[in-house]
Short mmCIF file of C-alpha atoms in Angstrom, two decimals:
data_model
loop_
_atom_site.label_atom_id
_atom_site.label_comp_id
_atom_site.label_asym_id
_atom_site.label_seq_id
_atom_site.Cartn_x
_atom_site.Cartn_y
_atom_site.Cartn_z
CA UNK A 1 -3.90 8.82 -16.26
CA UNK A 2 -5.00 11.42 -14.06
CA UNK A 3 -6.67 10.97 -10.40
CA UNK A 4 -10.50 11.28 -9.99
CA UNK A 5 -11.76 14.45 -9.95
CA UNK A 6 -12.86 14.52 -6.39
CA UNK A 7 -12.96 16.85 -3.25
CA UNK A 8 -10.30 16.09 -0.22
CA UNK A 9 -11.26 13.68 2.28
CA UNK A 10 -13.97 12.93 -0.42
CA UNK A 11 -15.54 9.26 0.37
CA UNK A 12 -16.87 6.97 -2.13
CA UNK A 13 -18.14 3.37 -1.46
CA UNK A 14 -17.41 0.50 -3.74
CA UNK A 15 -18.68 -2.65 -4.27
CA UNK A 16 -15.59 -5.26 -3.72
CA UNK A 17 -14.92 -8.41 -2.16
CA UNK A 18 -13.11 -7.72 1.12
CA UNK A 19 -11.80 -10.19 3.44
CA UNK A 20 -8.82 -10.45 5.68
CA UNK A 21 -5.92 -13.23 4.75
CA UNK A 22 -2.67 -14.24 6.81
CA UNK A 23 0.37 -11.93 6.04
CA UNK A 24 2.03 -14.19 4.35
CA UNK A 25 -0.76 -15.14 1.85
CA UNK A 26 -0.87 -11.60 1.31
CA UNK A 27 2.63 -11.48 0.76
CA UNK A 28 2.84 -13.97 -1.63
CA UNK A 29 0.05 -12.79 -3.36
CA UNK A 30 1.39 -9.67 -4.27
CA UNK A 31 4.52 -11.51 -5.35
CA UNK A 32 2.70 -13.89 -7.37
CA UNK A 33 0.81 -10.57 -8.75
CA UNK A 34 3.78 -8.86 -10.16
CA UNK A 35 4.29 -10.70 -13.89
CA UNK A 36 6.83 -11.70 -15.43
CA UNK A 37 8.32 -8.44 -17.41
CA UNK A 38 10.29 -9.18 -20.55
CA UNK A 39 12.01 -6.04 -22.25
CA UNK A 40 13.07 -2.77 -21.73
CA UNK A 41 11.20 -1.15 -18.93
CA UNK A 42 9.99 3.13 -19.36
CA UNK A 43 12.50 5.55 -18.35
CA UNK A 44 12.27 7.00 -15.04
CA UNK A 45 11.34 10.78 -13.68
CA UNK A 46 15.31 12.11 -14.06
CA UNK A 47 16.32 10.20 -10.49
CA UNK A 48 19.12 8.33 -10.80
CA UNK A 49 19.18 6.72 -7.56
CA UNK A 50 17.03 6.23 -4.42
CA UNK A 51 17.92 5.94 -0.99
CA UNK A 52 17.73 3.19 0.64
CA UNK A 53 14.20 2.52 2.37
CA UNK A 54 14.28 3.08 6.08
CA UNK A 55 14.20 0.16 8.59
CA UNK A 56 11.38 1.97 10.67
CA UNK A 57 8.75 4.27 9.83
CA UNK A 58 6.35 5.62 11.68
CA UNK A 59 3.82 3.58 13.92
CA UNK A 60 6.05 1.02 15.16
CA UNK A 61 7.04 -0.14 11.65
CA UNK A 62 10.28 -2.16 10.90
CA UNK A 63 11.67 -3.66 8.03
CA UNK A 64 11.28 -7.48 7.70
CA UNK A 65 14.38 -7.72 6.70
CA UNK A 66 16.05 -5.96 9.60
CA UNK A 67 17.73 -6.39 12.31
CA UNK A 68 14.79 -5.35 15.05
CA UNK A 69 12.38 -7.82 13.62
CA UNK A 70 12.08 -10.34 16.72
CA UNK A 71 12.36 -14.15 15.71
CA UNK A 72 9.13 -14.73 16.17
CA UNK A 73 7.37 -12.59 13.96
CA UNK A 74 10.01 -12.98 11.55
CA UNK A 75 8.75 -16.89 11.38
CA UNK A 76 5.39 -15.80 11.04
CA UNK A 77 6.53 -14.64 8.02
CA UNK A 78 8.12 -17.37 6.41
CA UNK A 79 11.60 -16.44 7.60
CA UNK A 80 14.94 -14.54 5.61
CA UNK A 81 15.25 -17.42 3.50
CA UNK A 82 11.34 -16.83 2.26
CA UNK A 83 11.18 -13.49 2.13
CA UNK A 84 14.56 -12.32 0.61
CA UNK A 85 13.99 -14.33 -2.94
CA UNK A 86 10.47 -12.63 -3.02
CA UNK A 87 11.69 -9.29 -2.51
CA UNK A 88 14.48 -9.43 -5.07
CA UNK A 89 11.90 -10.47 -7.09
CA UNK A 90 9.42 -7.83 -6.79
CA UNK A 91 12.48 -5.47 -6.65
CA UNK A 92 13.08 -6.83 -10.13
CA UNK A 93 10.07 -7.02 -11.67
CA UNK A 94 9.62 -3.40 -10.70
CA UNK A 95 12.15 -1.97 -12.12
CA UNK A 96 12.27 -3.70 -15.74
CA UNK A 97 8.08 -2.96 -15.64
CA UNK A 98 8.66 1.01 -14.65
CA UNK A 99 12.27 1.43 -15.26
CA UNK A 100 14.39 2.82 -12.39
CA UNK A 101 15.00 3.97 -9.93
CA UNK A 102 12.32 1.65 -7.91
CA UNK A 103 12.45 0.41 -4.45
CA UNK A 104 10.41 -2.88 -2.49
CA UNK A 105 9.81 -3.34 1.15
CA UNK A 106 8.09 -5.17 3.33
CA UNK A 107 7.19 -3.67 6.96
CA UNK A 108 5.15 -5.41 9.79
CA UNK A 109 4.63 -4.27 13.73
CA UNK A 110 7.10 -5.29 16.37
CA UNK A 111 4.07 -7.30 17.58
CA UNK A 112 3.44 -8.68 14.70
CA UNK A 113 -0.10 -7.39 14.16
CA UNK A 114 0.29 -5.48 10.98
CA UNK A 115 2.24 -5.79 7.84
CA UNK A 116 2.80 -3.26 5.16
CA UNK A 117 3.90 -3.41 1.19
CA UNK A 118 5.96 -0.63 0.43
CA UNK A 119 6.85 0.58 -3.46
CA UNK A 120 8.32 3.44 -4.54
CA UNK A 121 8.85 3.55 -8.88
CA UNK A 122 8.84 6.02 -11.37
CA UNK A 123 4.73 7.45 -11.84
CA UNK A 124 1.95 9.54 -10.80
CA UNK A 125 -1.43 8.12 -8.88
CA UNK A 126 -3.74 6.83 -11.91
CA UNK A 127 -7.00 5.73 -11.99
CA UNK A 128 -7.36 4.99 -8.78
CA UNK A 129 -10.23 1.91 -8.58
CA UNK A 130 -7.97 -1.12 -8.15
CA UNK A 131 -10.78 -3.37 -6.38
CA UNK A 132 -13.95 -2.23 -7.84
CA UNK A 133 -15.96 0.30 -9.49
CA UNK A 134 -17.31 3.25 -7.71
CA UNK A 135 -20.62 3.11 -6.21
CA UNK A 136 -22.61 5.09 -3.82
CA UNK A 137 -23.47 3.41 -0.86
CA UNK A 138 -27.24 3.66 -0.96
CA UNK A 139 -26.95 2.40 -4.35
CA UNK A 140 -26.05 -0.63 -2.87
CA UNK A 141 -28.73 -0.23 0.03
CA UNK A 142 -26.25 0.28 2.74
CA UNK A 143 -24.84 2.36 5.32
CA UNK A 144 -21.22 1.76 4.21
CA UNK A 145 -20.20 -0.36 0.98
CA UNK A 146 -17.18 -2.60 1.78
CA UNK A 147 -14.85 -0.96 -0.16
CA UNK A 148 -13.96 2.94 0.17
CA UNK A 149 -11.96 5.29 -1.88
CA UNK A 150 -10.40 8.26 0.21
CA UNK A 151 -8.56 10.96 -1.34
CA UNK A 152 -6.74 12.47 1.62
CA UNK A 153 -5.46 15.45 -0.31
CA UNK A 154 -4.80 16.33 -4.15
CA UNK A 155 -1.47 13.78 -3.93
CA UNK A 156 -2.66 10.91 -2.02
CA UNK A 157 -5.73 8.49 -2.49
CA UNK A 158 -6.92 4.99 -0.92
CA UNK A 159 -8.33 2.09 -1.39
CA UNK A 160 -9.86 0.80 1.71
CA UNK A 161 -11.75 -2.50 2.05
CA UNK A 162 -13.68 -3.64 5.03
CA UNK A 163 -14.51 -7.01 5.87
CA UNK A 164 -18.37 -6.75 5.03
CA UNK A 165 -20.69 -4.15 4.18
CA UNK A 166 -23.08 -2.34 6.45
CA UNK A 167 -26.48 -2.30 6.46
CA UNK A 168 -28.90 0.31 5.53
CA UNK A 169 -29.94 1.88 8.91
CA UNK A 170 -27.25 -0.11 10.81
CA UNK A 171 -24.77 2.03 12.60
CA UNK A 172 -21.16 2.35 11.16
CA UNK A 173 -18.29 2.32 13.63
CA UNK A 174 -15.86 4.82 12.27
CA UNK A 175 -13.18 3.27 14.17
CA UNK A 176 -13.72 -0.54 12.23
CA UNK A 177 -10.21 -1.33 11.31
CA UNK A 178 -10.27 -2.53 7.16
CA UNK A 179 -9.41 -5.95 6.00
CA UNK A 180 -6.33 -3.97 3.91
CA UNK A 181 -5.99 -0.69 3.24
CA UNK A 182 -3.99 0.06 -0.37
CA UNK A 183 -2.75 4.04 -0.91
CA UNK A 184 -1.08 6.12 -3.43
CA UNK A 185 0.88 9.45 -3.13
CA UNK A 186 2.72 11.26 -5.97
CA UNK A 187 5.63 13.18 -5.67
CA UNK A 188 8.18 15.22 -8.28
CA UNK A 189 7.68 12.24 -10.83
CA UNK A 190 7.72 9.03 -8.00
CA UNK A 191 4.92 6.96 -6.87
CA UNK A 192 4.78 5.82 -3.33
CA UNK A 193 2.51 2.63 -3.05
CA UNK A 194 2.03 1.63 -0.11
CA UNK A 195 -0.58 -1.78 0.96
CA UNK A 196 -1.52 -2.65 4.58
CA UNK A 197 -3.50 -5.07 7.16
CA UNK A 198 -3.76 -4.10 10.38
CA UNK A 199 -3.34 -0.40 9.18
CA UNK A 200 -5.81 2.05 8.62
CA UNK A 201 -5.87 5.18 5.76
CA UNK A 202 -3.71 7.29 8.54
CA UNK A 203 -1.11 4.92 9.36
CA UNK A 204 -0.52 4.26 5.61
CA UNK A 205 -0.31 7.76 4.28
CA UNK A 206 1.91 8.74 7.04
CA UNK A 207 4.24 5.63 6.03
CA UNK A 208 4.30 6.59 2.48
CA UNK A 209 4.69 10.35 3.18
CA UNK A 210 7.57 9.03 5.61
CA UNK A 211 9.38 7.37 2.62
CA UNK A 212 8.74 10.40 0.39
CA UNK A 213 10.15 12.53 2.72
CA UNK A 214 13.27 10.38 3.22
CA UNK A 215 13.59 10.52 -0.76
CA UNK A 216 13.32 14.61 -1.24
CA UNK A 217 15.20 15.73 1.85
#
């Protein structure tokens, strides 16, 4: 499929149900979310092999699965023994649904106060309307819908949901963080996916374009 035909830094408000959740349950859900693949998976843009993700990125990022994670926010997360079976499960379930070469990680803040999804797999950004359909904001009789999508440049477009919509005639705080902020970028046959809380459409484009750059250089 092919992106929306829309100007950069274009803006269009959805109608979605936002809402934040605890890392974990967001974890888990996008675990949960990833089926159950049975058969050969599509063969992949002519890259046999990715490198590894990094354990930082930009913004403070580390891997979960680390070494810099402190033990603390590594329990917040459910710990190694969680988190390792749900990665090499999304890992797998990747790669037999797009084919290889794919790649899974899972990023928070050294503070704990953000945590991002990060998926690289054979692809180009679709249809890109994952949590709603698109609708003007004074459609819906507000100032800002809850859900936004951004395209940043003719690669890269978001998803951004906020935690409620904003009134018609109310004021809208353009530095609101979103409940989760979900962005693709496109690159010489890969897709970079990357998901975040506690992230906003910057921090998550520079984190995929981070990984993308790691790939092609």
């Amino acid at each position: 499929m092919s992106t929306p035909s829309t100007t950069p830094s274009s803006r269009t408000s959805l109608i979605a149900a936002g809402g934040g959740a605890v890392a974990l349950a967001l974890l888990v859900g996008f675990a949960v979310g990833l089926p159950e693949i049975t058969g050969d998976g599509h063969s992949g843009p002519g890259v046999e092999e990715l490198a590894p993700l990094p354990d930082t990125l930009p913004g403070d990022l580390i891997s979960l699965l680390g070494t810099e994670v402190p033990d603390e926010v590594l329990a917040q997360f459910g710990g190694t023994e969680q988190l390792e079976p749900l990665v090499d499960s999304a890992s797998d379930n990747l790669a037999t649904l797009f084919g290889d070469p794919t790649a899974f990680g899972l990023y928070t803040k050294v503070d704990g106060s953000a945590f991002l999804t990060v998926t690289v797999a054979p692809g180009e950004p679709g249809l890109f309307v994952p949590d709603g359909a698109p609708f003007d904001a004074d459609v819906q009789g507000a100032a800002r819908g809850n859900l936004e999508v951004v395209r940043v440049d003719d690669d890269t477009v978001c998803s951004v949901v906020y935690a409620a919509a904003i009134a018609e005639g109310q004021p809208v705080d353009p530095a609101e963080q979103p409940s989760r902020t979900h962005c693709q970028l496109g690159s010489e046959g890969l897709l970079y996916d990357v998901t975040g809380q506690g992230v906003g459409v910057d921090e998550v484009v520079i984190a995929a374009e981070a990984v993308r750059d790691l790939q092609e250089s």
